[in-house]
Short mmCIF file of C-alpha atoms in Angstrom, two decimals:
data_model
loop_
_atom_site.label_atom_id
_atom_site.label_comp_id
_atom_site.label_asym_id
_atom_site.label_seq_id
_atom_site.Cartn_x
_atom_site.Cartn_y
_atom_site.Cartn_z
CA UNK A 1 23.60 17.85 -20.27
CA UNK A 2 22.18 18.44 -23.56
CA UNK A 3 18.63 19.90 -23.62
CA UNK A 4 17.10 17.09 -25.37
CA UNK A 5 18.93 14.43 -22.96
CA UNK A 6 16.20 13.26 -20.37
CA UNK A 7 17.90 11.79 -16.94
CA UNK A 8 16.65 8.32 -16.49
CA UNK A 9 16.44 7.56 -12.48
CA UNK A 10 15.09 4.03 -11.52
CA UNK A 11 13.83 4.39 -7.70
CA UNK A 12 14.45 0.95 -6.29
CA UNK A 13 12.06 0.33 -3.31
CA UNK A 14 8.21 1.43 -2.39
CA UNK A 15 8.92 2.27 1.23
CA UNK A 16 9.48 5.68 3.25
CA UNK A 17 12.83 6.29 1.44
CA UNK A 18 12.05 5.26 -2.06
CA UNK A 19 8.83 6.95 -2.24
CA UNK A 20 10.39 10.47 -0.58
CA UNK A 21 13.19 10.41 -3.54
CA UNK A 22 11.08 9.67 -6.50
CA UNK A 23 9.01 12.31 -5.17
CA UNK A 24 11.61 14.87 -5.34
CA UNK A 25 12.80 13.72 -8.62
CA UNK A 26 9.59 14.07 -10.43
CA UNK A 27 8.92 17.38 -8.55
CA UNK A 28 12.11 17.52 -10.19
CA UNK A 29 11.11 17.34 -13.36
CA UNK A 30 13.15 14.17 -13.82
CA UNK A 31 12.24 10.87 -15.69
CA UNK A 32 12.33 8.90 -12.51
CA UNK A 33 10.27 5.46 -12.30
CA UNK A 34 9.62 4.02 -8.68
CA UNK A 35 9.84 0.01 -8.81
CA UNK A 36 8.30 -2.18 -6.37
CA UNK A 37 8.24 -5.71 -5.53
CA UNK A 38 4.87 -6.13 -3.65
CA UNK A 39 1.61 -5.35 -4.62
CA UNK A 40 1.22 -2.09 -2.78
CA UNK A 41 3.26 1.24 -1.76
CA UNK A 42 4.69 1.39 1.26
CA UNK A 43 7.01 -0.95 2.51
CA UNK A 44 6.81 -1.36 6.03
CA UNK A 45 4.61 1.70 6.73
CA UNK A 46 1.14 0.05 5.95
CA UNK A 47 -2.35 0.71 6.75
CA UNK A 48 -4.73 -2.14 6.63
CA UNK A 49 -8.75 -1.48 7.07
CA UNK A 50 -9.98 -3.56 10.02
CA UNK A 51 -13.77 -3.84 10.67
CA UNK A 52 -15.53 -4.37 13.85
CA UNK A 53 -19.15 -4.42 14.85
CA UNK A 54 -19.96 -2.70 11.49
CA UNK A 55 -17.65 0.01 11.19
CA UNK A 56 -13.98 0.33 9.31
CA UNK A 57 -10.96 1.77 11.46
CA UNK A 58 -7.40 1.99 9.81
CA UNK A 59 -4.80 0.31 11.62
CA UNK A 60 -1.14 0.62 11.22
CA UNK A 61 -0.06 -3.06 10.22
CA UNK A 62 3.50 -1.16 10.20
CA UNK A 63 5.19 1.67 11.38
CA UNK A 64 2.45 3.78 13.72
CA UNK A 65 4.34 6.77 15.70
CA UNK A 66 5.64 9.76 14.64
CA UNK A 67 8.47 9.01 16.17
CA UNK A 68 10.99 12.44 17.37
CA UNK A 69 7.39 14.33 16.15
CA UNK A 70 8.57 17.86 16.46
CA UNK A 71 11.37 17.53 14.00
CA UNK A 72 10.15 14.23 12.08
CA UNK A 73 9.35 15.71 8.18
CA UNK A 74 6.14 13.43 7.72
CA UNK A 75 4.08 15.86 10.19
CA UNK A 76 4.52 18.52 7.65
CA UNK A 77 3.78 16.27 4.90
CA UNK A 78 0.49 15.08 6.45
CA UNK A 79 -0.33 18.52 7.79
CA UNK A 80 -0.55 20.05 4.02
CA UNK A 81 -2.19 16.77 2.48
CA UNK A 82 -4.85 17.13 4.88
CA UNK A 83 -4.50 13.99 7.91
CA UNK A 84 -5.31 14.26 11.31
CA UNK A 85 -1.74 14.28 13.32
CA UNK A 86 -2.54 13.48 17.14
CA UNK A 87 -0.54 14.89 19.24
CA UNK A 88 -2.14 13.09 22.65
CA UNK A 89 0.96 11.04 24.53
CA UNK A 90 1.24 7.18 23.80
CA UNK A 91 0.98 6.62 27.31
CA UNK A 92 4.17 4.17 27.64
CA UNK A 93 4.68 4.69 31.09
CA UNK A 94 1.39 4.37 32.26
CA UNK A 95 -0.43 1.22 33.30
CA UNK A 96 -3.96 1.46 33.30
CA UNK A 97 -5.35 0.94 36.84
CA UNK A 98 -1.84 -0.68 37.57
CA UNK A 99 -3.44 -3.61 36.78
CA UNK A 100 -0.79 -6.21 37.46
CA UNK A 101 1.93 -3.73 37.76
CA UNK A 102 1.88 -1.91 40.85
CA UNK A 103 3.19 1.20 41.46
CA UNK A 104 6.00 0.30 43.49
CA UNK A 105 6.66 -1.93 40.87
CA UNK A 106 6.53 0.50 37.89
CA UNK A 107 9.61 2.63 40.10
CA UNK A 108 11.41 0.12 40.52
CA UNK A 109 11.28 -1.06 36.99
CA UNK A 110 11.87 2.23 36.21
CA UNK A 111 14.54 2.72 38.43
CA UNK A 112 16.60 -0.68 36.92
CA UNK A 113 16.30 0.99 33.86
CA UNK A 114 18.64 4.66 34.72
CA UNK A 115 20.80 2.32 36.29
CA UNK A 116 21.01 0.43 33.32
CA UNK A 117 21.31 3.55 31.00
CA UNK A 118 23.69 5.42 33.21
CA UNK A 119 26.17 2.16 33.11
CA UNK A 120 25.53 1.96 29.13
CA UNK A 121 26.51 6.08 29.20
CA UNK A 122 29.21 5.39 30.85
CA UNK A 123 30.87 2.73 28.41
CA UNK A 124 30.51 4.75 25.63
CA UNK A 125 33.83 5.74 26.02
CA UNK A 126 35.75 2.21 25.02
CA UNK A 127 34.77 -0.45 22.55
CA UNK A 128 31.50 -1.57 21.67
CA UNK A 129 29.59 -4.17 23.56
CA UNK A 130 25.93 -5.58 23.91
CA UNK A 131 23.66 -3.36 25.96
CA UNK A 132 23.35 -5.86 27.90
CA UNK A 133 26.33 -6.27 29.58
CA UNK A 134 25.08 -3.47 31.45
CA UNK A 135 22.79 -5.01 33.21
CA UNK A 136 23.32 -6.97 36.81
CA UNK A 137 23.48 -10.39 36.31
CA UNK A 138 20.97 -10.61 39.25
CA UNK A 139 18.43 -8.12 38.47
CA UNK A 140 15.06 -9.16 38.81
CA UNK A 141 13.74 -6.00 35.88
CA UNK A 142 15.98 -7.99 33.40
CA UNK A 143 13.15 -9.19 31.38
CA UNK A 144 11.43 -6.14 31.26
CA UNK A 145 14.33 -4.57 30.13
CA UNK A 146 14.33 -7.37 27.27
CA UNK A 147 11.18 -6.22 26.16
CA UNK A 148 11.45 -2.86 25.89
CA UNK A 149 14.47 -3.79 23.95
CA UNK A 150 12.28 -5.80 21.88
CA UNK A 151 9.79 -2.75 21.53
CA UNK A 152 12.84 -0.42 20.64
CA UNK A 153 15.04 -2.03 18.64
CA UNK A 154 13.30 -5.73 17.39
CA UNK A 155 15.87 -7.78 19.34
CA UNK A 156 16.86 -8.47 23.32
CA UNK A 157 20.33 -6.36 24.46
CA UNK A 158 22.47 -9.11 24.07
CA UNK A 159 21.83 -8.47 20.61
CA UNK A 160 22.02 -4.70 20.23
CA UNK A 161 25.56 -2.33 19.98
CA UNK A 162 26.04 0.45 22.38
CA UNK A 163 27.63 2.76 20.29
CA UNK A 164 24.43 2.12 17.56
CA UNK A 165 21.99 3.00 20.43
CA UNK A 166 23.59 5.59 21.48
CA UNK A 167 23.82 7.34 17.99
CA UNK A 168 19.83 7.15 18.15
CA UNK A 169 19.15 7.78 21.27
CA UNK A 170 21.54 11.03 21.15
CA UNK A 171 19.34 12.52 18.46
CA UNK A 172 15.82 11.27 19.33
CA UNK A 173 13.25 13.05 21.24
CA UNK A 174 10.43 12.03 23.63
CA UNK A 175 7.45 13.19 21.50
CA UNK A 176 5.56 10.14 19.43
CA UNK A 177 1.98 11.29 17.93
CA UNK A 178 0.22 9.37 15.28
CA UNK A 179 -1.95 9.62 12.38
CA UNK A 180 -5.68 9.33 12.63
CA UNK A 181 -6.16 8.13 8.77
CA UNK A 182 -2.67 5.83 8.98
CA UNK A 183 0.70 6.70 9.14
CA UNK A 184 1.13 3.95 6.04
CA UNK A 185 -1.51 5.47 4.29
CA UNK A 186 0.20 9.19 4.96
CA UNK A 187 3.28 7.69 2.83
CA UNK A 188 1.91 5.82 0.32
CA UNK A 189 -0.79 8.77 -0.97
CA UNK A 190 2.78 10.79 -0.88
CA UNK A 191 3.91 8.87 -4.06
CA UNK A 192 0.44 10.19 -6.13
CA UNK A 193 1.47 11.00 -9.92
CA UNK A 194 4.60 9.05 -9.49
CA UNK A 195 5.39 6.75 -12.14
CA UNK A 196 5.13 3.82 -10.75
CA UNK A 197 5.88 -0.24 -11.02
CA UNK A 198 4.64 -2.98 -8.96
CA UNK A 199 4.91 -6.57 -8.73
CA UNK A 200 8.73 -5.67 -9.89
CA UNK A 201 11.20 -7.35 -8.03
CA UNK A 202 14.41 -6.75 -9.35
CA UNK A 203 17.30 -9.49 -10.02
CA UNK A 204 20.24 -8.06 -11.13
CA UNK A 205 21.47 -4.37 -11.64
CA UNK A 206 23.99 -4.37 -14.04
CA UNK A 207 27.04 -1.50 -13.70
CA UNK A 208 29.60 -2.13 -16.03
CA UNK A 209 28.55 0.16 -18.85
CA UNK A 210 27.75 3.54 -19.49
CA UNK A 211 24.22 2.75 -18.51
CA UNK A 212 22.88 1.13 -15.76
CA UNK A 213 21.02 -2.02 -17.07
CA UNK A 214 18.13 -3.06 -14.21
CA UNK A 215 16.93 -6.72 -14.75
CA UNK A 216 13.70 -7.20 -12.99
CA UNK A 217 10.68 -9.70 -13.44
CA UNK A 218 8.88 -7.68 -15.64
CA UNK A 219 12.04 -6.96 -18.19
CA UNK A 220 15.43 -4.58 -17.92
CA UNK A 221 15.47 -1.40 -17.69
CA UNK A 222 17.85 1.09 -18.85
CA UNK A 223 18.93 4.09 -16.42
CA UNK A 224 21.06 6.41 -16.00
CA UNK A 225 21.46 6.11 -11.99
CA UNK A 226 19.10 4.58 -9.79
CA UNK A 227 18.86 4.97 -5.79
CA UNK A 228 18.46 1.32 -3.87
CA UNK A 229 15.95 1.43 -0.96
CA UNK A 230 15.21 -2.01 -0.49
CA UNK A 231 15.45 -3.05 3.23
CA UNK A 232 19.11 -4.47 4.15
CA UNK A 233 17.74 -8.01 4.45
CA UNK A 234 16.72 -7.93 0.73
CA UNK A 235 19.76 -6.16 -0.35
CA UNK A 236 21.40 -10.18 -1.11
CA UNK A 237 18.50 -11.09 -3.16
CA UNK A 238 20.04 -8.52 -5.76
CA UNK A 239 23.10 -9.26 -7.76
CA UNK A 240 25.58 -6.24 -8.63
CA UNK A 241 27.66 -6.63 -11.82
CA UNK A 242 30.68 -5.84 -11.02
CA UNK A 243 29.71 -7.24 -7.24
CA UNK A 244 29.46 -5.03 -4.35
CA UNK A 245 30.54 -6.85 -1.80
CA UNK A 246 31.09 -4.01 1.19
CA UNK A 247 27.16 -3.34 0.35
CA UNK A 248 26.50 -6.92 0.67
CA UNK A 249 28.96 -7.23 4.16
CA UNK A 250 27.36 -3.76 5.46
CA UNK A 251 23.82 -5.09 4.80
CA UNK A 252 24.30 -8.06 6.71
CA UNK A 253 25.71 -6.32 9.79
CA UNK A 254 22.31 -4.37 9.84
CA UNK A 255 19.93 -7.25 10.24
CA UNK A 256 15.94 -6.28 10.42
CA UNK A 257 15.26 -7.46 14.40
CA UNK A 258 11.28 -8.33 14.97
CA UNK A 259 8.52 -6.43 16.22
CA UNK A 260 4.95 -7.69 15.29
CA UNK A 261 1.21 -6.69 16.30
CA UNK A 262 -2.26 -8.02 17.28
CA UNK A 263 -5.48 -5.73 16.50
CA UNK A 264 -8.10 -6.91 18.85
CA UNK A 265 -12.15 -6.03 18.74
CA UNK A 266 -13.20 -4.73 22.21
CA UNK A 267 -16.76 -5.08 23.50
CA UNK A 268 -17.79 -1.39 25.02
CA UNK A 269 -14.18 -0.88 26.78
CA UNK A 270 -13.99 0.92 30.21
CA UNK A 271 -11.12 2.94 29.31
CA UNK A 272 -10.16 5.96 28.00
CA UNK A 273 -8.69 6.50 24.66
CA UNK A 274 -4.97 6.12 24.37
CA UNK A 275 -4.88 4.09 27.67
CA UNK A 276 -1.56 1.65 27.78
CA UNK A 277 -1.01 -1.90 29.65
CA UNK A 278 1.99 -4.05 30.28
CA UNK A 279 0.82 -7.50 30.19
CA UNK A 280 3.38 -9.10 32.40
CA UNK A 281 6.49 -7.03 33.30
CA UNK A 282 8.50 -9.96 34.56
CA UNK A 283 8.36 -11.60 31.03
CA UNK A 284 10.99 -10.92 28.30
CA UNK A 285 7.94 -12.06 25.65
CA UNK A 286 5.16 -9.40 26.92
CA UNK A 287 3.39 -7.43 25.01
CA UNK A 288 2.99 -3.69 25.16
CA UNK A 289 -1.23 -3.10 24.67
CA UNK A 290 -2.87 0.27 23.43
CA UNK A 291 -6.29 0.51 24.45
CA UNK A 292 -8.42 2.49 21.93
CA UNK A 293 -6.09 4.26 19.91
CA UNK A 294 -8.16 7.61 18.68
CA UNK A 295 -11.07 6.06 21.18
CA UNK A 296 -11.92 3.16 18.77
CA UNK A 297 -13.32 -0.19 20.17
CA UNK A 298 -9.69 -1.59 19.48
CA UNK A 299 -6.66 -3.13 21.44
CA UNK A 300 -3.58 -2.52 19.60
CA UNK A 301 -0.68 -5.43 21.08
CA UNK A 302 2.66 -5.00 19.98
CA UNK A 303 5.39 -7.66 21.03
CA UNK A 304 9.14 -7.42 19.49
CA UNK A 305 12.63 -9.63 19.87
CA UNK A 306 12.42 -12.56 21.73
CA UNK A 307 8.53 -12.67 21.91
CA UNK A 308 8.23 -11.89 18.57
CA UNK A 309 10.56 -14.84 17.10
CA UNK A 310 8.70 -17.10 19.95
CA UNK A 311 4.91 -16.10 18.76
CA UNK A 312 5.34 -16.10 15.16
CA UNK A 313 2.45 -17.70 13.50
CA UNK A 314 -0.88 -15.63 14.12
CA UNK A 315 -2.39 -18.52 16.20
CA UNK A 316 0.38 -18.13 18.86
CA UNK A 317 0.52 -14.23 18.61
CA UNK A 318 -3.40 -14.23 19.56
CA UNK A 319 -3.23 -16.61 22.22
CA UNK A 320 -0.45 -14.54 23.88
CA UNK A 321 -2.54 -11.59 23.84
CA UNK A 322 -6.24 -12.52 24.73
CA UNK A 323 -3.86 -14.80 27.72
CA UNK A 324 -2.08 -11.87 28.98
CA UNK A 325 -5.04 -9.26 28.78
CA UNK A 326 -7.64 -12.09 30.76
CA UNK A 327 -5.02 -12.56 33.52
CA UNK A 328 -5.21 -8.62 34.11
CA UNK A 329 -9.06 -8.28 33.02
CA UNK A 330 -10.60 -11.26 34.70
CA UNK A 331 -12.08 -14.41 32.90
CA UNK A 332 -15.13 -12.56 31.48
CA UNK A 333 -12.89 -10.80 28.74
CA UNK A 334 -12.16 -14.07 26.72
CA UNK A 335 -15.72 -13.26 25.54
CA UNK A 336 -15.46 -9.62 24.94
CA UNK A 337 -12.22 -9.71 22.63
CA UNK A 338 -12.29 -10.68 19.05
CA UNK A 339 -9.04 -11.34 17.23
CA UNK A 340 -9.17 -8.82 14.31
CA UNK A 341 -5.94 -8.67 12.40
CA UNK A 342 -2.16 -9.94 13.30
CA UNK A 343 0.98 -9.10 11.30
CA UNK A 344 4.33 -11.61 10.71
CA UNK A 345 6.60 -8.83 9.23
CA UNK A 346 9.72 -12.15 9.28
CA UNK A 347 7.82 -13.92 6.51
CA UNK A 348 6.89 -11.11 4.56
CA UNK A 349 8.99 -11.96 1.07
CA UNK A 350 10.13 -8.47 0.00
CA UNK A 351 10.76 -6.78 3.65
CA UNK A 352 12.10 -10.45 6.31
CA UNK A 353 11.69 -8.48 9.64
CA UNK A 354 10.63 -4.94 11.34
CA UNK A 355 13.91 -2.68 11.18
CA UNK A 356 17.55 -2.79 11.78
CA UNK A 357 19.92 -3.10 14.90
CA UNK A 358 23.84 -2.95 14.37
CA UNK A 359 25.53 -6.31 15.07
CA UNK A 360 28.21 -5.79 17.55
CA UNK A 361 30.59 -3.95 16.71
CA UNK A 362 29.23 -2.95 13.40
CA UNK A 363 28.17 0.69 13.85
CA UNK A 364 29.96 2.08 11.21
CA UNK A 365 28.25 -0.16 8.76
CA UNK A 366 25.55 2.42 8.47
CA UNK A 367 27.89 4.60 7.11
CA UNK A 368 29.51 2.08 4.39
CA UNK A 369 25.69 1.15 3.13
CA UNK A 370 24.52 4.46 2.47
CA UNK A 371 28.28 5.36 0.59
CA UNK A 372 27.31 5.81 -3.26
CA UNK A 373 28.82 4.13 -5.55
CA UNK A 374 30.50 5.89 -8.83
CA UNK A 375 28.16 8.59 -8.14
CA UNK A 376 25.25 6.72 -9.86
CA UNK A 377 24.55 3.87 -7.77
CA UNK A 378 22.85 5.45 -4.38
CA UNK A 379 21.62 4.04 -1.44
CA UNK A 380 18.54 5.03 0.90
CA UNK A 381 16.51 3.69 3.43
CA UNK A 382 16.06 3.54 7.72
CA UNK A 383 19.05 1.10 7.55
CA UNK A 384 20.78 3.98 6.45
CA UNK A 385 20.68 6.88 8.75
CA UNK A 386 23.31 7.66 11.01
CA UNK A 387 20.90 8.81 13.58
CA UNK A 388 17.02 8.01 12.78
CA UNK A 389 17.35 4.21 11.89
CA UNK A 390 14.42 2.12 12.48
CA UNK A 391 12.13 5.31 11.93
CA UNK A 392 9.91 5.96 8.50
CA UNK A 393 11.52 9.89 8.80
CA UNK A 394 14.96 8.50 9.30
CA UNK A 395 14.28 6.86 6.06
CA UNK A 396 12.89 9.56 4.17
CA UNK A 397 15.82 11.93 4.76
CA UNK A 398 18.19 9.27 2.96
CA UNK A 399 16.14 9.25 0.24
CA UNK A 400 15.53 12.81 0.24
CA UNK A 401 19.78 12.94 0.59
CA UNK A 402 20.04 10.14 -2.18
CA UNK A 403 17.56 12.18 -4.54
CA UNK A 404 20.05 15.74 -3.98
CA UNK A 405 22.92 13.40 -4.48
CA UNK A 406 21.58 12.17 -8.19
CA UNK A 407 21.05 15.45 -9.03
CA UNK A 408 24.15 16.63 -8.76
CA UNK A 409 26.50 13.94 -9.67
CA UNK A 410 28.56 14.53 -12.91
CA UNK A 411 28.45 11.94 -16.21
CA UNK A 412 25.33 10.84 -17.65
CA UNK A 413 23.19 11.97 -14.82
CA UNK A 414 24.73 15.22 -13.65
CA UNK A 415 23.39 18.82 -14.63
CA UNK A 416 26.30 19.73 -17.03
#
């Protein structure tokens, strides 16, 4: 490429993946513009300021675990930009006091689930089915197996492919920390000295001429590639001229499950930090609690698939929480709990759900949405990874992958 020729790269997306490719493109030194639809950076890693009795704590309104820490690239990131990674253990398979979860309980629940997992394992063999058809028709742990689902993967097993879980599960690791100051605010201050659009949706992304012509609310733009990072439920509000229609068929075979939250003021709490409850483990629609995340006077509920979709407006998501924490606190908490903050990531314009499960049978569609196309149009995002879906570091290695991948494609946007 001649000297004088700048490469023109329009970064589609202000999540985990489009953030982590314009940022290697402008390290770069490329002319790279990162274009987002909402107001802020982010996508669905987002830190929200919640006060309570007179001080500010940062909650994650999105994506809060470091998920597979010891190999996930945002602790490095954090690390050298100066946030506090805690490495203390989320506590999931602890119940505080086993209030309302015995212990006997807890190993039997436990116990459901290897026998659940071992029959999944051993499947994995023929074709794909729903996780769960592994599961006893009779088993009494059904429903907590539901919600953990729920927790996992946004959606009950019926819902969820074997071989898709699998892929994850093969690659991911047992250590989850967090970020004191946000993990949403960790990737959005990652994009500083980007350029950067918001409020731009875009339309239409024209590919039938030599350049790439972007049509977006605020006026097209002209590129020479750009990299698509929009989650797959928005990838059918954009039309591709010529049409695309494997992206649009792969897209749909990924759909976003549910997982939504409930931040919760706490009145001089008698627990430690990082303390965990089930509320009820023989409901499919429980919620998971954390109990003073970094020791703040905060309950943290987090409810996904079925209990999500059932508890969608913020109303119902409160009253499922302060119901579920008084039946294992006693009758004096409904006075010591003050509903703080809730999210509803399904109504959310730009993002329409939490992260994506494979349909059944529709594994491989991973694969087919993250395929470039002419070696200009390039795809990113959690949606995308073979491994590492559903994770913010599973989507910043596709954009990191989709940024190499610009950079070294031939034409108008290679380095000849």
């Amino acid at each position: 490429m001649a000297a004088d020729r700048a490469r023109r790269v329009v970064v589609i997306g202000g999540g985990a993946a489009g953030i982590s490719a314009a940022r290697a493109l402008h390290d770069a030194d490329q002319d790279v513009l990162l274009v987002e639809a909402a107001a802020t950076l982010g996508g669905r890693a987002h830190t929200v300021p919640l006060s309570f009795n007179g001080k500010t704590y940062p909650v994650d309104f999105g994506c809060g675990w470091l998920h597979s820490a010891r190999r996930n690239s945002w602790v490095g990131v954090g690390e050298q930009a100066g946030f506090t990674i805690d490495r203390s253990s989320p506590g999931w398979g602890e119940q505080w006091r086993d209030l309302g979860f015995p212990r006997q309980e807890q190993e039997a629940s436990d116990a459901a689930w290897e026998r659940w997992e071992e029959a999944a394992r051993a499947a994995l063999g023929g074709p794909d089915r729903p996780l769960g058809d592994f599961v006893a028709p009779d088993d009494r742990w059904r429903p907590m197996l539901d919600a953990i689902s729920g927790y996992a993967n946004g959606a009950p097993l019926d819902q969820v492919s074997l071989h898709d879980w699998a892929a994850y599960e093969d690659a991911a690791s047992e250590d989850n920390w967090s970020v004191r100051e946000g993990y949403g605010a960790l990737i959005a201050s990652h994009a500083a000295g980007v350029p950067v659009a918001l409020h731009t949706p875009v339309d239409r992304i024209d590919h039938s001429g030599r350049r790439l012509r972007i049509e977006t609310s605020a006026g097209t733009l002209e590129a020479d590639c750009a990299i698509i990072t929009v989650p797959s439920s928005v990838l059918a509000a954009i039309r591709f001229d010529p049409p695309l229609p494997a992206k649009q068929d792969a897209a749909a075979a990924l759909p976003l499950g549910l997982a939504d939250k409930v931040f919760l003021g706490v009145d001089n709490p008698p627990w430690p930090a990082q303390a965990h409850l089930i509320g009820n483990p023989h409901n499919a629609c429980t919620a998971s609690y954390r109990l003073s995340p970094f020791g703040w006077p905060i309950i943290e509920a987090f409810v996904g698939g079925d209990g999500a979709e059932r508890h969608e407006s913020a109303a119902d998501a409160y009253a499922l929480a302060m119901d579920e924490l008084v039946t294992l606190l006693g009758s004096e908490w409904r006075q010591r709990l003050r509903p703080l903050g809730a999210t509803r990531w399904r109504q959310e314009p730009h993002v329409l759900g939490s992260y994506s499960h494979a349909k059944i049978g529709a594994a491989g569609a991973r694969s087919v949405l993250a395929e470039p196309v002419d070696e200009r149009l390039f795809f990113a995002g959690e949606a995308c990874s073979a491994h590492d879906f559903s994770t913010a570091h599973g989507a910043r290695q596709t954009g990191l992958d989709a940024a190499t991948a610009a950079l070294a494609s031939p034409g108008p946007v290679g380095l000849a």
